[in-house]
CSV table of C-alpha atoms in Angstrom, one decimal:
chain,number,residue,atom,x,y,z
A,116,MET,CA,-21.3,17.1,20.0
A,117,ALA,CA,-18.0,18.0,18.4
A,118,LEU,CA,-16.4,16.1,15.8
A,119,LEU,CA,-12.6,16.4,17.6
A,120,ALA,CA,-13.9,15.3,20.4
A,121,ILE,CA,-14.8,11.8,19.3
A,122,PRO,CA,-12.1,9.0,18.6
A,123,ALA,CA,-10.2,9.7,15.6
A,124,SER,CA,-11.3,5.7,14.2
A,125,GLU,CA,-15.1,7.1,14.8
A,126,LEU,CA,-14.3,10.0,13.1
A,127,LEU,CA,-12.8,8.6,9.7
A,128,ASP,CA,-16.3,6.5,9.8
A,129,ARG,CA,-18.5,9.2,10.1
A,130,PHE,CA,-16.7,10.7,7.1
A,131,ALA,CA,-17.1,7.5,5.4
A,132,SER,CA,-20.8,6.8,6.2
A,133,PRO,CA,-23.3,8.2,3.7
A,134,ASP,CA,-24.6,10.8,5.8
A,135,PRO,CA,-23.7,14.3,4.1
A,136,THR,CA,-21.9,15.7,6.7
A,137,PRO,CA,-19.2,15.6,8.1
A,138,GLY,CA,-18.1,16.1,3.9
A,139,GLY,CA,-15.0,17.3,2.1
A,140,GLY,CA,-15.3,20.9,3.9
A,141,SER,CA,-14.4,19.2,6.9
A,142,ALA,CA,-12.0,16.8,5.9
A,143,ALA,CA,-10.1,19.5,4.6
A,144,ALA,CA,-9.9,21.9,8.0
A,145,LEU,CA,-9.1,18.5,9.6
A,146,ALA,CA,-6.0,18.3,7.1
A,147,GLY,CA,-5.0,22.0,7.5
A,148,ALA,CA,-5.4,21.2,11.2
A,149,THR,CA,-2.8,18.2,10.7
A,150,ALA,CA,-1.0,20.0,8.5
A,151,ALA,CA,-0.4,22.7,11.0
A,152,ALA,CA,0.0,20.5,14.0
A,153,LEU,CA,3.0,19.1,12.0
A,154,VAL,CA,4.7,22.6,11.2
A,155,VAL,CA,4.3,23.1,14.8
A,156,MET,CA,5.8,20.0,16.0
A,157,VAL,CA,9.2,21.0,13.8
A,158,CYS,CA,8.7,24.8,15.0
A,159,ARG,CA,9.6,23.4,18.4
A,160,MET,CA,12.4,21.9,18.3
A,161,SER,CA,15.2,23.3,19.5
A,162,LYS,CA,17.9,22.5,16.2
A,163,THR,CA,17.2,25.4,13.8
A,164,ARG,CA,18.6,24.0,10.3
A,165,THR,CA,21.9,25.8,10.4
A,166,GLY,CA,21.9,27.4,14.1
A,167,ASP,CA,21.2,31.2,13.1
A,168,PRO,CA,19.9,32.8,15.8
A,169,ALA,CA,17.6,34.6,12.9
A,170,GLU,CA,16.4,31.0,12.0
A,171,ARG,CA,14.9,31.0,15.5
A,172,ALA,CA,13.2,33.7,15.0
A,173,ARG,CA,11.6,33.5,11.8
A,174,LEU,CA,10.5,29.8,13.1
A,175,ASP,CA,9.2,31.6,16.5
A,176,GLN,CA,6.5,33.3,13.9
A,177,ALA,CA,6.1,30.3,12.0
A,178,LEU,CA,4.8,28.6,15.1
A,179,ALA,CA,2.6,31.7,16.0
A,180,ASP,CA,1.1,30.9,12.6
A,181,ALA,CA,0.4,27.4,12.8
A,182,ARG,CA,-0.5,27.6,15.9
A,183,THR,CA,-3.4,30.2,15.3
A,184,ALA,CA,-4.3,29.0,11.6
A,185,GLY,CA,-4.3,25.4,13.4
A,186,ASP,CA,-6.6,26.4,16.1
A,187,GLN,CA,-9.2,28.3,13.0
A,188,CYS,CA,-9.0,24.9,10.8
A,189,ARG,CA,-10.0,22.8,14.3
A,190,ARG,CA,-13.0,24.9,14.3
A,191,LEU,CA,-13.8,25.0,11.2
A,192,VAL,CA,-13.9,21.1,11.2
A,193,ASP,CA,-17.1,21.7,12.8
A,194,GLU,CA,-18.2,24.9,11.9
A,195,ASP,CA,-18.6,23.3,7.8
A,196,SER,CA,-20.5,20.4,9.2
A,197,ALA,CA,-23.2,22.4,10.6
A,198,ALA,CA,-22.9,24.9,7.9
A,199,TYR,CA,-23.8,22.0,5.5
A,200,ASP,CA,-26.5,20.6,8.0
A,201,ALA,CA,-28.2,24.2,7.7
A,202,VAL,CA,-28.5,24.4,3.9
A,203,ILE,CA,-30.5,20.6,4.2
A,204,ALA,CA,-32.5,22.2,6.3
A,205,ALA,CA,-33.4,25.6,4.6
A,206,TYR,CA,-33.9,23.5,1.8
A,207,LYS,CA,-36.8,21.7,3.9
A,208,LEU,CA,-38.4,24.1,5.0
A,209,PRO,CA,-42.3,24.3,3.1
A,210,LYS,CA,-43.1,26.0,0.3
A,211,ALA,CA,-46.1,25.8,-0.1
A,212,SER,CA,-47.9,29.4,-0.7
A,213,GLU,CA,-46.4,32.1,-2.3
A,214,ASP,CA,-45.0,33.4,1.6
A,215,GLU,CA,-43.5,30.1,3.0
A,216,LYS,CA,-41.6,30.0,-0.5
A,217,ALA,CA,-40.1,33.8,-0.2
A,218,VAL,CA,-39.2,32.5,3.4
A,219,ARG,CA,-38.0,29.2,2.2
A,220,ARG,CA,-35.6,31.3,0.2
A,221,ARG,CA,-34.4,33.9,2.2
A,222,ALA,CA,-33.8,30.9,4.6
A,223,VAL,CA,-31.8,29.0,1.4
A,224,ASP,CA,-29.8,32.1,0.4
A,225,ALA,CA,-28.6,32.8,4.4
A,226,ALA,CA,-27.8,29.3,4.8
A,227,VAL,CA,-25.8,29.1,1.5
A,228,ALA,CA,-23.2,32.5,2.2
A,229,VAL,CA,-22.3,30.4,5.7
A,230,ALA,CA,-21.6,27.0,3.5
A,231,ILE,CA,-19.6,29.8,0.8
A,232,ASP,CA,-17.5,31.5,3.9
A,233,VAL,CA,-16.8,28.8,6.2
A,234,PRO,CA,-14.6,26.9,3.4
A,235,MET,CA,-13.8,30.4,1.9
A,236,ARG,CA,-11.6,30.9,5.8
A,237,THR,CA,-10.8,27.2,5.3
A,238,ALA,CA,-9.2,28.0,2.2
A,239,GLU,CA,-7.5,31.2,3.9
A,240,MET,CA,-6.2,29.1,7.1
A,241,CYS,CA,-4.6,26.7,4.7
A,242,ARG,CA,-3.1,29.4,3.4
A,243,VAL,CA,-1.4,30.1,6.2
A,244,VAL,CA,-0.2,26.9,7.0
A,245,LEU,CA,1.6,26.1,4.0
A,246,GLY,CA,3.3,30.0,4.3
A,247,ALA,CA,4.4,28.7,7.3
A,248,ALA,CA,5.2,24.8,6.7
A,249,GLN,CA,7.8,27.1,3.8
A,250,ALA,CA,9.4,29.0,6.7
A,251,ALA,CA,9.8,25.7,8.4
A,252,ALA,CA,11.4,24.3,5.1
A,253,GLU,CA,14.1,27.1,5.1
A,254,ASN,CA,15.1,26.9,8.9
A,255,GLY,CA,14.1,24.4,11.1
A,256,ASN,CA,15.6,21.3,11.8
A,257,PRO,CA,16.8,19.4,8.5
A,258,ASN,CA,16.1,15.9,10.4
A,259,ALA,CA,12.4,16.5,10.5
A,260,VAL,CA,12.0,17.9,6.3
A,261,SER,CA,9.7,15.3,6.0
A,262,ASP,CA,7.6,16.5,8.2
A,263,VAL,CA,7.3,19.8,7.1
A,264,ARG,CA,6.9,18.6,3.3
A,265,THR,CA,4.5,16.4,4.7
A,266,ALA,CA,2.4,19.0,6.0
A,267,ALA,CA,2.6,21.4,3.3
A,268,ALA,CA,1.0,19.1,1.1
A,269,LEU,CA,-1.5,18.8,3.3
A,270,ALA,CA,-2.1,21.9,3.3
A,271,TRP,CA,-2.3,22.3,-0.3
A,272,ALA,CA,-4.7,19.3,-0.4
A,273,GLY,CA,-6.8,21.5,2.5
A,274,LEU,CA,-6.8,24.6,0.5
A,275,ARG,CA,-7.9,22.9,-2.8
A,276,GLY,CA,-10.8,20.9,-1.1
A,277,ALA,CA,-11.7,23.8,0.7
A,278,ALA,CA,-11.8,25.6,-2.4
A,279,GLU,CA,-13.3,22.7,-4.4
A,280,ASN,CA,-16.5,23.8,-1.7
A,281,VAL,CA,-16.9,26.8,-2.2
A,282,LEU,CA,-17.2,26.4,-5.8
A,283,ILE,CA,-19.9,23.9,-5.8
A,284,ASN,CA,-21.6,26.3,-3.2
A,285,LEU,CA,-21.5,29.5,-5.4
A,286,GLY,CA,-23.0,26.9,-8.4
A,287,THR,CA,-23.0,28.8,-11.6
A,288,GLY,CA,-24.1,32.1,-10.5
A,289,GLY,CA,-22.1,35.2,-10.5
A,290,ALA,CA,-19.8,36.5,-7.0
A,291,PRO,CA,-16.8,37.0,-9.0
A,292,ALA,CA,-15.0,39.3,-6.2
A,293,LEU,CA,-15.3,35.7,-4.2
A,294,ARG,CA,-14.1,33.2,-7.5
A,295,ASP,CA,-11.2,35.8,-7.7
A,296,HIS,CA,-10.2,35.1,-4.4
A,297,VAL,CA,-10.8,31.5,-4.6
A,298,ASP,CA,-7.9,31.6,-7.6
A,299,GLY,CA,-6.1,34.0,-6.2
A,300,LEU,CA,-5.9,31.6,-2.7
A,301,GLN,CA,-5.3,28.6,-5.1
A,302,ARG,CA,-2.2,30.8,-7.1
A,303,GLN,CA,-0.4,31.2,-3.9
A,304,ALA,CA,-0.7,27.9,-2.4
A,305,ASP,CA,0.5,26.6,-6.0
A,306,ALA,CA,3.3,28.4,-5.7
A,307,SER,CA,4.7,27.5,-2.4
A,308,LEU,CA,4.3,23.7,-3.6
A,309,ALA,CA,6.6,24.5,-6.6
A,310,ALA,CA,8.7,26.5,-3.9
A,311,LEU,CA,9.5,23.6,-2.2
A,312,GLY,CA,9.7,21.0,-5.5
A,313,LEU,CA,6.2,19.3,-4.6
A,314,ALA,CA,4.2,20.4,-7.7
A,315,PRO,CA,3.6,17.5,-9.9
A,316,ALA,CA,4.9,17.6,-13.0
A,317,GLY,CA,2.9,18.9,-15.1
A,318,PRO,CA,1.3,18.2,-19.0
A,319,ALA,CA,4.2,18.7,-21.3
A,320,PRO,CA,4.2,21.9,-22.6
A,321,ALA,CA,2.3,23.2,-25.7
A,322,GLY,CA,5.2,22.8,-28.1
A,323,ASP,CA,5.4,19.1,-27.4
A,324,ARG,CA,1.5,18.0,-27.6
B,7,MET,CA,-2.7,3.2,22.5
B,8,ALA,CA,-3.5,2.6,19.2
B,9,LEU,CA,-3.4,6.5,17.7
B,10,LEU,CA,-6.6,6.5,16.5
B,11,ALA,CA,-8.3,5.2,19.5
B,12,ILE,CA,-7.9,8.6,21.0
B,13,PRO,CA,-9.8,11.8,20.4
B,14,ALA,CA,-9.0,13.0,17.1
B,15,SER,CA,-8.3,16.8,18.8
B,16,GLU,CA,-5.9,14.6,21.1
B,17,LEU,CA,-4.0,13.0,17.8
B,18,LEU,CA,-3.7,16.7,16.4
B,19,ASP,CA,-2.1,17.2,20.0
B,20,ARG,CA,0.2,14.4,19.5
B,21,PHE,CA,1.4,15.8,16.2
B,22,ALA,CA,1.9,18.8,17.2
B,23,SER,CA,4.6,18.2,20.4
B,24,PRO,CA,8.4,17.8,19.6
B,25,ASP,CA,8.4,14.0,20.2
B,26,PRO,CA,9.6,12.9,16.8
B,27,THR,CA,6.7,10.5,16.9
B,28,PRO,CA,3.5,10.8,15.4
B,29,GLY,CA,5.4,12.3,12.2
B,30,GLY,CA,4.5,13.1,8.7
B,31,GLY,CA,4.4,9.5,7.9
B,32,SER,CA,1.2,8.9,10.6
B,33,ALA,CA,-0.3,11.9,9.1
B,34,ALA,CA,0.5,11.0,5.6
B,35,ALA,CA,-1.7,7.2,6.4
B,36,LEU,CA,-4.4,9.6,8.1
B,37,ALA,CA,-4.9,11.6,5.5
B,38,GLY,CA,-5.1,8.6,2.9
B,39,ALA,CA,-7.3,7.3,5.3
B,40,THR,CA,-9.5,10.0,5.2
B,41,ALA,CA,-9.9,10.8,1.7
B,42,ALA,CA,-10.6,6.5,1.4
B,43,ALA,CA,-13.4,7.3,4.1
B,44,LEU,CA,-14.6,10.1,1.9
B,45,VAL,CA,-14.7,7.9,-1.5
B,46,VAL,CA,-16.4,5.4,0.3
B,47,MET,CA,-19.3,8.2,1.6
B,48,VAL,CA,-19.7,8.8,-1.8
B,49,CYS,CA,-20.0,5.2,-3.3
B,50,ARG,CA,-22.7,4.0,-0.6
B,51,MET,CA,-24.6,6.9,-2.0
B,52,SER,CA,-27.3,5.6,-4.3
B,53,LYS,CA,-27.3,8.0,-6.4
B,54,THR,CA,-24.7,7.7,-9.4
B,55,ARG,CA,-23.8,10.3,-12.4
B,56,THR,CA,-26.5,9.1,-14.3
B,57,GLY,CA,-28.2,6.1,-13.4
B,58,ASP,CA,-26.8,3.8,-16.0
B,59,PRO,CA,-26.1,0.2,-14.0
B,60,ALA,CA,-22.6,-0.1,-15.4
B,61,GLU,CA,-21.5,3.4,-12.7
B,62,ARG,CA,-22.9,1.2,-10.2
B,63,ALA,CA,-20.3,-2.1,-10.9
B,64,ARG,CA,-17.5,1.0,-10.7
B,65,LEU,CA,-19.0,2.3,-7.9
B,66,ASP,CA,-18.8,-0.7,-5.7
B,67,GLN,CA,-15.2,-1.8,-6.9
B,68,ALA,CA,-14.3,1.8,-6.1
B,69,LEU,CA,-16.3,1.0,-2.9
B,70,ALA,CA,-14.0,-2.2,-2.2
B,71,ASP,CA,-11.2,-0.1,-3.3
B,72,ALA,CA,-11.1,2.5,-0.7
B,73,ARG,CA,-12.8,0.1,2.1
B,74,THR,CA,-9.4,-1.9,1.9
B,75,ALA,CA,-7.0,0.4,1.4
B,76,GLY,CA,-8.4,2.9,3.8
B,77,ASP,CA,-8.6,0.0,7.0
B,78,GLN,CA,-4.8,-0.2,5.5
B,79,CYS,CA,-4.3,2.9,6.0
B,80,ARG,CA,-5.3,3.1,9.1
B,81,ARG,CA,-2.9,0.6,10.3
B,82,LEU,CA,-0.4,2.7,8.7
B,83,VAL,CA,-0.7,5.5,11.1
B,84,ASP,CA,1.0,3.1,13.8
B,85,GLU,CA,3.1,1.3,12.1
B,86,ASP,CA,4.8,4.3,11.1
B,87,SER,CA,5.4,5.7,14.7
B,88,ALA,CA,5.8,2.1,16.0
B,89,ALA,CA,9.0,2.0,13.0
B,90,TYR,CA,10.2,5.3,13.6
B,91,ASP,CA,10.4,4.3,17.6
B,92,ALA,CA,12.2,1.7,16.3
B,93,VAL,CA,15.0,3.3,14.5
B,94,ILE,CA,15.3,5.9,17.8
B,95,ALA,CA,16.0,2.7,19.6
B,96,ALA,CA,17.9,0.9,17.6
B,97,TYR,CA,20.4,4.0,17.3
B,98,LYS,CA,21.0,4.1,21.4
B,99,LEU,CA,21.9,0.7,21.3
B,100,PRO,CA,25.6,0.8,23.0
B,101,LYS,CA,28.2,1.1,20.9
B,102,ALA,CA,31.4,0.7,22.9
B,103,SER,CA,33.0,-2.5,22.0
B,104,GLU,CA,33.4,-3.7,18.2
B,105,ASP,CA,30.8,-6.8,19.0
B,106,GLU,CA,28.4,-4.0,20.5
B,107,LYS,CA,29.1,-1.8,17.3
B,108,ALA,CA,28.2,-4.5,15.1
B,109,VAL,CA,25.2,-5.4,16.8
B,110,ARG,CA,24.3,-2.1,16.8
B,111,ARG,CA,24.4,-1.4,13.1
B,112,ARG,CA,22.4,-4.8,12.3
B,113,ALA,CA,19.3,-3.7,14.4
B,114,VAL,CA,20.0,0.2,12.7
B,115,ASP,CA,20.0,-1.2,9.3
B,116,ALA,CA,17.3,-3.7,10.5
B,117,ALA,CA,14.0,-0.9,11.6
B,118,VAL,CA,15.5,2.1,8.8
B,119,ALA,CA,14.0,-1.1,6.0
B,120,VAL,CA,11.3,-1.3,7.8
B,121,ALA,CA,10.8,2.7,8.5
B,122,ILE,CA,11.4,2.6,4.8
B,123,ASP,CA,8.4,-0.2,3.8
B,124,VAL,CA,6.0,1.1,5.9
B,125,PRO,CA,5.7,4.3,3.9
B,126,MET,CA,6.3,2.9,0.8
B,127,ARG,CA,2.9,0.9,1.5
B,128,THR,CA,1.1,4.0,2.6
B,129,ALA,CA,2.4,5.3,-0.8
B,130,GLU,CA,1.0,2.7,-2.7
B,131,MET,CA,-2.4,2.6,-0.7
B,132,CYS,CA,-2.6,6.2,-1.4
B,133,ARG,CA,-2.5,5.4,-4.8
B,134,VAL,CA,-5.3,3.1,-4.9
B,135,VAL,CA,-7.6,5.2,-3.1
B,136,LEU,CA,-6.6,8.2,-5.5
B,137,GLY,CA,-8.0,5.7,-8.1
B,138,ALA,CA,-10.6,4.9,-6.2
B,139,ALA,CA,-11.5,8.7,-6.2
B,140,GLN,CA,-10.7,9.6,-9.6
B,141,ALA,CA,-13.4,6.7,-10.4
B,142,ALA,CA,-16.0,8.0,-7.9
B,143,ALA,CA,-15.3,11.5,-9.2
B,144,GLU,CA,-16.4,9.6,-13.1
B,145,ASN,CA,-19.4,7.6,-11.6
B,146,GLY,CA,-20.6,9.2,-8.6
B,147,ASN,CA,-23.2,11.4,-7.5
B,148,PRO,CA,-22.5,14.7,-9.2
B,149,ASN,CA,-24.0,16.5,-5.8
B,150,ALA,CA,-20.8,14.6,-4.2
B,151,VAL,CA,-18.0,15.8,-6.5
B,152,SER,CA,-16.4,18.4,-4.1
B,153,ASP,CA,-16.4,15.5,-2.0
B,154,VAL,CA,-14.1,13.5,-4.6
B,155,ARG,CA,-12.4,15.7,-5.2
B,156,THR,CA,-11.6,16.9,-2.0
B,157,ALA,CA,-10.2,13.0,-1.3
B,158,ALA,CA,-8.0,12.6,-4.4
B,159,ALA,CA,-6.1,16.3,-3.5
B,160,LEU,CA,-5.7,14.6,-0.1
B,161,ALA,CA,-4.7,11.2,-0.9
B,162,TRP,CA,-2.0,13.1,-3.5
B,163,ALA,CA,-1.3,14.3,-0.8
B,164,GLY,CA,-0.8,11.7,1.5
B,165,LEU,CA,1.3,9.9,-1.4
B,166,ARG,CA,3.4,12.5,-1.6
B,167,GLY,CA,4.1,12.7,2.6
B,168,ALA,CA,5.0,9.4,2.5
B,169,ALA,CA,7.3,9.6,-0.7
B,170,GLU,CA,9.2,12.3,1.5
B,171,ASN,CA,9.5,10.0,4.8
B,172,VAL,CA,10.3,7.0,2.5
B,173,LEU,CA,13.3,9.9,0.8
B,174,ILE,CA,14.3,10.6,3.6
B,175,ASN,CA,15.0,6.9,5.3
B,176,LEU,CA,17.0,6.0,2.2
B,177,GLY,CA,19.0,8.5,2.7
B,178,THR,CA,21.7,9.3,0.3
B,179,GLY,CA,23.0,5.2,-0.3
B,180,GLY,CA,22.0,3.7,-3.6
B,181,ALA,CA,18.4,1.7,-3.4
B,182,PRO,CA,17.5,2.3,-6.9
B,183,ALA,CA,14.5,-0.3,-7.4
B,184,LEU,CA,13.4,1.5,-4.0
B,185,ARG,CA,13.8,5.2,-5.4
B,186,ASP,CA,12.0,3.9,-9.1
B,187,HIS,CA,9.2,2.8,-7.3
B,188,VAL,CA,8.4,5.8,-5.3
B,189,ASP,CA,8.6,7.4,-8.8
B,190,GLY,CA,6.4,6.0,-10.5
B,191,LEU,CA,4.1,6.2,-7.9
B,192,GLN,CA,4.4,10.0,-7.6
B,193,ARG,CA,3.6,9.6,-11.1
B,194,GLN,CA,0.5,8.6,-11.8
B,195,ALA,CA,-0.5,9.9,-8.6
B,196,ASP,CA,0.6,13.2,-10.8
B,197,ALA,CA,-1.0,11.8,-13.6
B,198,SER,CA,-5.1,11.2,-11.9
B,199,LEU,CA,-4.5,14.7,-10.3
B,200,ALA,CA,-4.0,16.0,-13.7
B,201,ALA,CA,-6.6,13.9,-15.4
B,202,LEU,CA,-9.9,15.7,-12.5
B,203,GLY,CA,-8.7,19.1,-13.1
B,204,LEU,CA,-6.7,19.7,-9.9
B,205,ALA,CA,-2.8,19.3,-11.1
B,206,PRO,CA,-1.3,23.4,-10.0
B,207,ALA,CA,0.1,25.5,-12.6
B,208,GLY,CA,3.2,24.0,-13.1
B,209,PRO,CA,5.9,26.3,-14.0
B,210,ALA,CA,6.1,28.0,-17.6
B,211,PRO,CA,7.4,26.7,-19.8
B,212,ALA,CA,10.5,26.1,-20.6
B,213,GLY,CA,10.8,28.5,-24.3
B,214,ASP,CA,8.6,31.5,-22.1
B,215,ARG,CA,11.7,31.7,-19.3
């Protein structure tokens, strides 16, 4: 059954169960979907920041982006759990003979590739949501500024959580292009957070330590 | 109807509707509840970081903390929407006569006080969840490290979002003690994030600009 079809309190219970899925990857996608929904709410309000028609055009674009990315995040809640379940299933394949070992190895590699791709897409979608939240903060109803700022923080956390899931599934192997892509998304997200004045106080500059 | 009793996808639709509730305050509490559930999952796993019995004791404490704070966050999802609805209702009271104005002013003040207290408690509970996530990261199953790191990012975002809701309801008035309390929670959360190596890259140190 689709995870988002069950009551929200039961979904939380599923996260809390000691079963490995749903886990952090699905929670990251849920955070992205929640953030997208808040951005959609603010973009649908008739009031814009100053009433300038250019603001309405930018909010319509942010609305379209948040809807698309939010729909993807909703699907990724299930996709992430399915991907991780497939990895576990592949590891359980028999490995008595060399043939079985080869089959198992290929199955594990294929399942892990999906378990890297899914949270990568979650991170990409959270990046889109964060951009839309930034546009909503700059152009939307000032009374809803705490909603879009909450959305931005949640989308940042969703991206960060998804990135953690990409990295743990990449393991200690190579894949420098994938690592660079994750780093780039993370840097963009950090910059958006800083632009909104939401970045945590960083460590003291080196000179002060 | 309790917001967490409806299917998760419908809850997301409710966030996305242009109605003001549920909004960022409830989304922040949901993020805290999701983060708490992930911490509970990891603390319930039989495997600890190295197998040291002291780790199990610390995980049991983190489990208790995450359960308590998670239960509170679940309740705060509804409480936040109810508190904001009460503010809107108070503003709609009649204000034709001086008597009516006085009654309305007292009703608004009382409702706003609750709408400040609720997200403050959400921020406090997210702080507890973040501490439990840190303990789970330090003592828990290394295979679940991406789950607790995702939980930490989500709890940080929940605290940040809740703080935004406290501040917007405080408005431009005084209340320095409440502002200091929010700042303190935020600084503790930022420190936990940094301790886990999850803090965003801050702006360049002043000397570099």
